mmCIF file of C-alpha atoms in Angstrom:
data_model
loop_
_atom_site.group_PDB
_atom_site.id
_atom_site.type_symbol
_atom_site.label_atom_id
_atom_site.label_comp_id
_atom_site.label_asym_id
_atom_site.label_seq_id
_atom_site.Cartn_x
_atom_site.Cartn_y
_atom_site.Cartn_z
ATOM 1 C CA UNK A 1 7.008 -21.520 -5.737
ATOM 2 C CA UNK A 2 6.252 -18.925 -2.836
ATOM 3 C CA UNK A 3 4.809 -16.137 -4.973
ATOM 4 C CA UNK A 4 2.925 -16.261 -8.718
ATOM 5 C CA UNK A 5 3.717 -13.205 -10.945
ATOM 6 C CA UNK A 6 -0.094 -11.880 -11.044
ATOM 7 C CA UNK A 7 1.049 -8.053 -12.096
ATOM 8 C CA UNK A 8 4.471 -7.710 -13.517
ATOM 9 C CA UNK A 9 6.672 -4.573 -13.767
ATOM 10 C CA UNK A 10 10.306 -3.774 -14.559
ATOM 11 C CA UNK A 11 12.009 -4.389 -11.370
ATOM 12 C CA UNK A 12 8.964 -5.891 -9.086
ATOM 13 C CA UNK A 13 5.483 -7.736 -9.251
ATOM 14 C CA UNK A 14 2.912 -8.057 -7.474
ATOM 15 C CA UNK A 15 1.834 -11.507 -6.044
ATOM 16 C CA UNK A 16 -0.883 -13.278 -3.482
ATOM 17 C CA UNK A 17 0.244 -13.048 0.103
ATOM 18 C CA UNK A 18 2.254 -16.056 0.777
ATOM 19 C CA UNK A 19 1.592 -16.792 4.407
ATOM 20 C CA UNK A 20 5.184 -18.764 5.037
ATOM 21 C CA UNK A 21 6.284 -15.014 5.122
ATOM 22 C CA UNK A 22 4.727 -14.532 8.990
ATOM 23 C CA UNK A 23 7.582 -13.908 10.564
ATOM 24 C CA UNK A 24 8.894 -11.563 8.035
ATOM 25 C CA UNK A 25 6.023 -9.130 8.598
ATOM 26 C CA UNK A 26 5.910 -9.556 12.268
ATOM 27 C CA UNK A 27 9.570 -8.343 12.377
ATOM 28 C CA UNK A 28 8.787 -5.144 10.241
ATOM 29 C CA UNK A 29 5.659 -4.201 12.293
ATOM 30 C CA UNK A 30 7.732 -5.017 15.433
ATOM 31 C CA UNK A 31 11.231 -3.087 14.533
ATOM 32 C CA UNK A 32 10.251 -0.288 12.438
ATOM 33 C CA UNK A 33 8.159 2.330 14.238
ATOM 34 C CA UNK A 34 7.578 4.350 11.467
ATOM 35 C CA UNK A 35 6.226 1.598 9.601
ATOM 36 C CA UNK A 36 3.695 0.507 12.713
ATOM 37 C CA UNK A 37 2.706 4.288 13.209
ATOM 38 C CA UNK A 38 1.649 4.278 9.579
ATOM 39 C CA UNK A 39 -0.591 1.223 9.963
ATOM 40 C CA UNK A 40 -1.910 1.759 13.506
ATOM 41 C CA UNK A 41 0.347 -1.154 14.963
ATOM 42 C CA UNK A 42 2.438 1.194 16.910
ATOM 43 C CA UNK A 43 0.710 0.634 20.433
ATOM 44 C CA UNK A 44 0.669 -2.850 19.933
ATOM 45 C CA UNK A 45 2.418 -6.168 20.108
ATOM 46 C CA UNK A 46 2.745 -8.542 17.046
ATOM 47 C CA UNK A 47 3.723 -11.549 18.255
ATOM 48 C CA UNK A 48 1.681 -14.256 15.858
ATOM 49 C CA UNK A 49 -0.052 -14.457 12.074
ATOM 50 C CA UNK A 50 -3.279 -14.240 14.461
ATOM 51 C CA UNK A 51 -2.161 -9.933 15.144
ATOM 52 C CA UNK A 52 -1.610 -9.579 11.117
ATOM 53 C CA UNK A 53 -5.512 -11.334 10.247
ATOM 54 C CA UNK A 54 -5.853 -7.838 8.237
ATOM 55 C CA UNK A 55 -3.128 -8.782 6.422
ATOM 56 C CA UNK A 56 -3.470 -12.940 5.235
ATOM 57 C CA UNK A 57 -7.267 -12.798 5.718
ATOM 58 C CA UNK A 58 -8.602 -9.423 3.523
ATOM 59 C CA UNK A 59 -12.291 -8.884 3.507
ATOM 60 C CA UNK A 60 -14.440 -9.373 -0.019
ATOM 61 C CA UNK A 61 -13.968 -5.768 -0.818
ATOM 62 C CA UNK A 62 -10.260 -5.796 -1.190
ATOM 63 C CA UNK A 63 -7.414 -7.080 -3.199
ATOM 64 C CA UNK A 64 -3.957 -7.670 -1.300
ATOM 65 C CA UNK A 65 -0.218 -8.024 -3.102
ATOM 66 C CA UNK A 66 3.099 -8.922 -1.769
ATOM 67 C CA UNK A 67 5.441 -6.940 -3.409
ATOM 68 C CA UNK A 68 7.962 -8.772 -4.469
ATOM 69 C CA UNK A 69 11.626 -8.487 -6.512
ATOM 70 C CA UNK A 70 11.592 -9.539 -9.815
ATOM 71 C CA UNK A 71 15.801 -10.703 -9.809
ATOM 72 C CA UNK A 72 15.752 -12.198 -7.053
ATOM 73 C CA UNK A 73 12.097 -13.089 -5.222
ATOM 74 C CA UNK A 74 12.857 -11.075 -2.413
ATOM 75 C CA UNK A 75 9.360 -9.644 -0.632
ATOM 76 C CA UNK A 76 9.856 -5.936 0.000
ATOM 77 C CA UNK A 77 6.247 -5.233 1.207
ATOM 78 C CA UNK A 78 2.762 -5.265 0.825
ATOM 79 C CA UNK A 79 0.122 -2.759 -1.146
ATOM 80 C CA UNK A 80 -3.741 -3.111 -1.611
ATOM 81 C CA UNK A 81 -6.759 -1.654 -2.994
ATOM 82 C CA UNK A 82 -9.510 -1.595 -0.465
ATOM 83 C CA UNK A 83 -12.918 -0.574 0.166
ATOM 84 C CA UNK A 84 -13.370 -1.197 -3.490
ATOM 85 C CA UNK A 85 -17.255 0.256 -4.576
ATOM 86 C CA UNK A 86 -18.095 -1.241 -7.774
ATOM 87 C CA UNK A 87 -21.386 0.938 -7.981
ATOM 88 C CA UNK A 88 -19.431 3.963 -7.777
ATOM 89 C CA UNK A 89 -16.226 2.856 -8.899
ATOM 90 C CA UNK A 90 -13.627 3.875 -6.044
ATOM 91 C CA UNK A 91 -11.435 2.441 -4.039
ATOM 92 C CA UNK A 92 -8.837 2.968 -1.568
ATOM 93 C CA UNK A 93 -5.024 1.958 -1.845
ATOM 94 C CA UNK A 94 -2.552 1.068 1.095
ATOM 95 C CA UNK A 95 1.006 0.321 0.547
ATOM 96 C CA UNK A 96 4.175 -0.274 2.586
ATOM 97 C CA UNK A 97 7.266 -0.915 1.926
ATOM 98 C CA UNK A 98 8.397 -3.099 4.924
ATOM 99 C CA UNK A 99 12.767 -3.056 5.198
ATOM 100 C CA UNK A 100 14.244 0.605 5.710
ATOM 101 C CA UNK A 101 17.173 -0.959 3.484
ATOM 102 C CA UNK A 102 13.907 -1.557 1.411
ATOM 103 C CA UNK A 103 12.982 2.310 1.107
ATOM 104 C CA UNK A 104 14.079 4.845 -1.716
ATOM 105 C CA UNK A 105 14.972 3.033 -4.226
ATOM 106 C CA UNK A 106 11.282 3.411 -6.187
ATOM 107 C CA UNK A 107 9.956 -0.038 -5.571
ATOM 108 C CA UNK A 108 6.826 1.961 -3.903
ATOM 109 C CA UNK A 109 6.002 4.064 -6.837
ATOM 110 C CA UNK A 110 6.555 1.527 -9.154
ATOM 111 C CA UNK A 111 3.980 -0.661 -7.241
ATOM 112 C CA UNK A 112 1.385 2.150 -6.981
ATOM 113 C CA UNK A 113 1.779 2.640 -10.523
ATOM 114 C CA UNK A 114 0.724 -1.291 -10.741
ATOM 115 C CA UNK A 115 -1.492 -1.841 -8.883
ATOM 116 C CA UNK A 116 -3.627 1.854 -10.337
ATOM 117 C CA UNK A 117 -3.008 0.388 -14.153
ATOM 118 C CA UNK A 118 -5.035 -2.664 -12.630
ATOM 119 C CA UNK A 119 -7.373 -0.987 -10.508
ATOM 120 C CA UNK A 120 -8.154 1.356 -13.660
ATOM 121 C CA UNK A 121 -8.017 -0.840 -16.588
ATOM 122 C CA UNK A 122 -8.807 -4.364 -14.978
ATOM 123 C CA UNK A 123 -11.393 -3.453 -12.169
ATOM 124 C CA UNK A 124 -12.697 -0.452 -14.059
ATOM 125 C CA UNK A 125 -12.263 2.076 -11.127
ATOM 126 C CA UNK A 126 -13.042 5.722 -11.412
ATOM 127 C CA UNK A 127 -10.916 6.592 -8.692
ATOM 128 C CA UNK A 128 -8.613 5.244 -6.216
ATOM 129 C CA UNK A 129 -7.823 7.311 -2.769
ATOM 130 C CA UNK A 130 -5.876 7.211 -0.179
ATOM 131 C CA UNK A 131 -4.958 8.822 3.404
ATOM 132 C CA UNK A 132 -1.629 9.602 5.290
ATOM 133 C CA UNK A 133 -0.565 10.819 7.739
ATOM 134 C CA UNK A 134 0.903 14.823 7.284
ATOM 135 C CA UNK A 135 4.180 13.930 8.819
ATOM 136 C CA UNK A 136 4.742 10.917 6.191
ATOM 137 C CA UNK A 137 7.148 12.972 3.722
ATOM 138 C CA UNK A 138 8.519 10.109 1.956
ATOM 139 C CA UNK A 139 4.918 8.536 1.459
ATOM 140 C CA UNK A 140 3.390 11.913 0.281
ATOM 141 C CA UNK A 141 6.372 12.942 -2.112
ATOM 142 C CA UNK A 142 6.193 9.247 -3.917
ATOM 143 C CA UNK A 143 2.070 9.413 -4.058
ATOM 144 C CA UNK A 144 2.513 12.759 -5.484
ATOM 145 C CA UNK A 145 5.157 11.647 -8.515
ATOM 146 C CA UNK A 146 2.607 8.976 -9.722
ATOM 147 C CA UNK A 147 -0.128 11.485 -9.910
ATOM 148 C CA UNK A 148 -1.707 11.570 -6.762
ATOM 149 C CA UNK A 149 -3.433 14.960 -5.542
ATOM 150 C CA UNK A 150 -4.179 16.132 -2.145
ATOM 151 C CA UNK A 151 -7.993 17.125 -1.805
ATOM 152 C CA UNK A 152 -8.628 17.150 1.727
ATOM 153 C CA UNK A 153 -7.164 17.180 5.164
ATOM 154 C CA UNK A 154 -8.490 16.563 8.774
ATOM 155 C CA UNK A 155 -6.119 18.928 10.658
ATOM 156 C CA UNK A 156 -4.959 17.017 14.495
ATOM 157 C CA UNK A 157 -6.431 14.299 14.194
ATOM 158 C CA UNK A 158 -3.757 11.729 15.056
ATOM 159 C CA UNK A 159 -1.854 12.144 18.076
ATOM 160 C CA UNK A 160 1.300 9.727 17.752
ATOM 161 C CA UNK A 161 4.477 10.031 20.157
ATOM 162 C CA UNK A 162 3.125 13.508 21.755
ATOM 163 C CA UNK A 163 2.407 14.838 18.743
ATOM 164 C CA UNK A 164 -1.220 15.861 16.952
ATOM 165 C CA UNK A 165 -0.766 15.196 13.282
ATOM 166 C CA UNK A 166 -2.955 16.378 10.356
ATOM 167 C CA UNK A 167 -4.608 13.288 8.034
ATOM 168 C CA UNK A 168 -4.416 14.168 4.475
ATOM 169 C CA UNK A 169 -6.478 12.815 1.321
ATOM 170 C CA UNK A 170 -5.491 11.982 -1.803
ATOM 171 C CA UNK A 171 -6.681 11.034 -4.799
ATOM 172 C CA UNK A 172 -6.331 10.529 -8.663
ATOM 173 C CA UNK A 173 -8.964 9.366 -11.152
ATOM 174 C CA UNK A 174 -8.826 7.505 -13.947
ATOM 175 C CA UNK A 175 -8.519 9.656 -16.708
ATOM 176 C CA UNK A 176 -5.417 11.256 -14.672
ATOM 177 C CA UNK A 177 -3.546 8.205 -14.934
ATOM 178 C CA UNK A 178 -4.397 7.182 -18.572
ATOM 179 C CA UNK A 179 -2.746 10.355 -19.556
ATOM 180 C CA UNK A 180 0.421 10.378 -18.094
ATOM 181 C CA UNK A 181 0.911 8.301 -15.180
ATOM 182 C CA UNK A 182 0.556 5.137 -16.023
ATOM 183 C CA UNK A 183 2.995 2.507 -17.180
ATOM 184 C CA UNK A 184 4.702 2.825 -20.596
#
């Protein structure tokens, strides 16, 4: 079996990083610039599993999921928790959703949603965070349905294609998602 069912929902689950995939995420962070913006591959090559070490070889501190279909196995992307502080009970999430054809049909928010019902309940977080970049709309609007709140921004910061773009901050805490954004 490629992937294990570790966190299930109704249409995906979330699964260990099955490293046969290689060539699957070197083609997303190759052909989609978006994508590679997002992730700070934009200005570079990704030509082997070596490039993507963040990806199949996570530091102690963080938990990384495929994102996978529940019909039909397909992998659709990737989404961790990161920078996980046990004393203080944070972490960070990162998510992406890797085929365009991939994108808009609520696999991300249902994976957020996921992975925050296991940071919260299973890992005992306070609060998870995030950051993205201003010009992200898609990736704002879906953090924002599962309960996300912006409470910070670092105006300029990133200058991508020409362009200085603002970093925003988000974050929910626990309580937050126990009340109404959490799984049914």
């Amino acid at each position: 079996m490629k992937y294990y069912k570790k966190i299930i929902g109704e249409h995906l689950y979330l699964s260990p990083i099955n490293s046969d995939e290689v060539d699957t995420y070197i083609k997303w962070m190759n052909e989609d610039s978006a994508l590679a913006v997002n992730f700070g591959q934009y200005s570079q090559l990704i030509s082997s599993k070596n490039d993507l070490n963040w990806l199949y070889e996570p530091p102690q501190n963080m938990y990384r999921f495929a994102i996978v279909l529940l019909d039909n196995d397909t992998l659709v992307g990737s989404i961790s928790l990161h920078n996980i502080d046990h004393l203080n009970r944070n972490a960070y999430i990162g998510i992406f959703i890797g085929g365009e054809e991939q994108r808009g049909k609520g696999y991300g928010a249902e994976a957020i949603r996921l992975i925050l019902n296991y940071g919260f309940k299973t890992l005992n977080l306070h609060s998870i965070n995030l950051t993205v970049h201003a010009d992200n709309y898609a990736g704002v609007a879906c953090y924002k349905k599962v309960g996300f709140r912006e409470v910070g921004r670092l105006p300029e910061v990133l200058f991508i294609n020409g362009t200085y773009v603002d970093k925003i901050y988000m974050s929910i805490l626990e309580h937050e998602f126990l009340s109404g954004h959490g799984p049914t």
